[in-house]
XYZ file of C-alpha atoms in Angstrom:
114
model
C 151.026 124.503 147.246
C 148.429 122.961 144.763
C 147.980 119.111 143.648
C 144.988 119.041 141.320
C 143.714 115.550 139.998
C 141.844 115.220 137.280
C 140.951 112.511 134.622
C 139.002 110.307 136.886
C 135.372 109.180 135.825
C 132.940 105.736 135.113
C 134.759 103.253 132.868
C 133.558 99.694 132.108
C 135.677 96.652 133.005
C 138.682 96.241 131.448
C 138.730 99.998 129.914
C 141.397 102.381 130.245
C 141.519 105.576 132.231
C 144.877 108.220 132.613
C 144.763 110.275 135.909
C 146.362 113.506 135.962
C 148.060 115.420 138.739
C 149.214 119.181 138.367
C 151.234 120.414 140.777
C 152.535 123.999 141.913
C 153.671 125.842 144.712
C 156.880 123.955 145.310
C 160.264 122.201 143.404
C 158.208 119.419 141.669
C 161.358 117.921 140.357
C 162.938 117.391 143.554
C 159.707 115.141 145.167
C 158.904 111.406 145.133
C 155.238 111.463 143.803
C 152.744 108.810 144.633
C 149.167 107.762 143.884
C 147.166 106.296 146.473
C 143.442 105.220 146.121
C 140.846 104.817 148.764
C 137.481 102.421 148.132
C 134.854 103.013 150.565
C 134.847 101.195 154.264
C 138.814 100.812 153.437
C 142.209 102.117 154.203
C 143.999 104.682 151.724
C 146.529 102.233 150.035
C 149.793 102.793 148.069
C 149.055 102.591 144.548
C 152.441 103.644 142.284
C 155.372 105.464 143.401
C 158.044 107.445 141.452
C 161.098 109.178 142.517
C 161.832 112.827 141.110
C 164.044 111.927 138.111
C 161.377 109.578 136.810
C 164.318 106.767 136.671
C 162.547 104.817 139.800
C 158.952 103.316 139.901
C 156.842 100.968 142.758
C 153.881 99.231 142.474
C 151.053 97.927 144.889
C 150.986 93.722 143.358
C 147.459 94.429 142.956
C 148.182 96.582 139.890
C 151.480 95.622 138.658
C 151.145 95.450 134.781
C 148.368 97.424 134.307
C 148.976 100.661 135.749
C 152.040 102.786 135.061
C 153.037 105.918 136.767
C 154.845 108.187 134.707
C 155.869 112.426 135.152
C 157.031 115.577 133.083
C 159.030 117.708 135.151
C 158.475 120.867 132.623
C 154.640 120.501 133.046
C 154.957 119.583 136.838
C 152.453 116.994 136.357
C 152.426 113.213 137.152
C 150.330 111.030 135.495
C 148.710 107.278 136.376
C 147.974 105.309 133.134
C 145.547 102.430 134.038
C 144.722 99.454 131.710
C 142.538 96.387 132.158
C 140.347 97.894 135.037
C 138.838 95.992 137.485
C 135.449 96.726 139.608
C 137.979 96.588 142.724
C 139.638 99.494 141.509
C 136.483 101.454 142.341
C 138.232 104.010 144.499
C 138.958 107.766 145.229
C 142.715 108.023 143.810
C 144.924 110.452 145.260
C 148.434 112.160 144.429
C 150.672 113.146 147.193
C 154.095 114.628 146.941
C 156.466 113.669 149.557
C 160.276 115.473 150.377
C 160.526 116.753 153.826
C 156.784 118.014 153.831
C 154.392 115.580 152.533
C 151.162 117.748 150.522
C 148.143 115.302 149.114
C 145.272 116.376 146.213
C 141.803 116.652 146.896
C 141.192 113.510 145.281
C 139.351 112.212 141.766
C 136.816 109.419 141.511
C 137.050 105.934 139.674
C 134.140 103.944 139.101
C 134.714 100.771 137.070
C 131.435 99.192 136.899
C 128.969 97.626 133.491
């Protein structure tokens, strides 16, 4: 089992970013897929949340209307599209797939900083 993120990377404020996370090694389809991100000194937090059909999203309030999770079940890949960045988004974002076994990605860096 594999979850590779990529797409991470130093962006001013208010710029645009789009994570990427490729998965393989199990039914992709069949998983609710998050993204979670982790600032330094702080507790991983729930970032966006989508079932396995794509029909059902979830947001942390902190980024409601500026990111949106999104997934293509033929490329096994989910994706986090983020708008209007903040400095407080400054974090390590992770993807983690969740059924009966729960598997998380190593992890990509955001920096959001002038």
């Amino acid at each position: 089992v594999q979850l590779v993120e990529s797409g991470g990377g130093l962006v001013q404020p208010g710029g645009s970013l789009r994570l990427s996370c490729a998965a393989s090694g199990f039914i992709f389809n069949s998983y609710v897929m998050s993204w979670y991100r982790q600032a330094a000194g702080k507790e991983r937090e729930l970032v966006a949340q989508i079932t396995g059909d794509g029909q059902l999203t979830n947001y942390a309030d902190s980024v409601k209307g500026r990111f949106t999770i999104s997934r293509d079940n033929v490329k096994d890949t989910v994706y986090l599209q983020m708008n209007s960045l903040k400095p407080e988004d400054t974090a390590v974002y992770f993807c983690r797939a969740d059924r009966i076994l729960r598997y998380w990605g190593q992890g990509t860096q955001v920096t959001v900083s002038s």
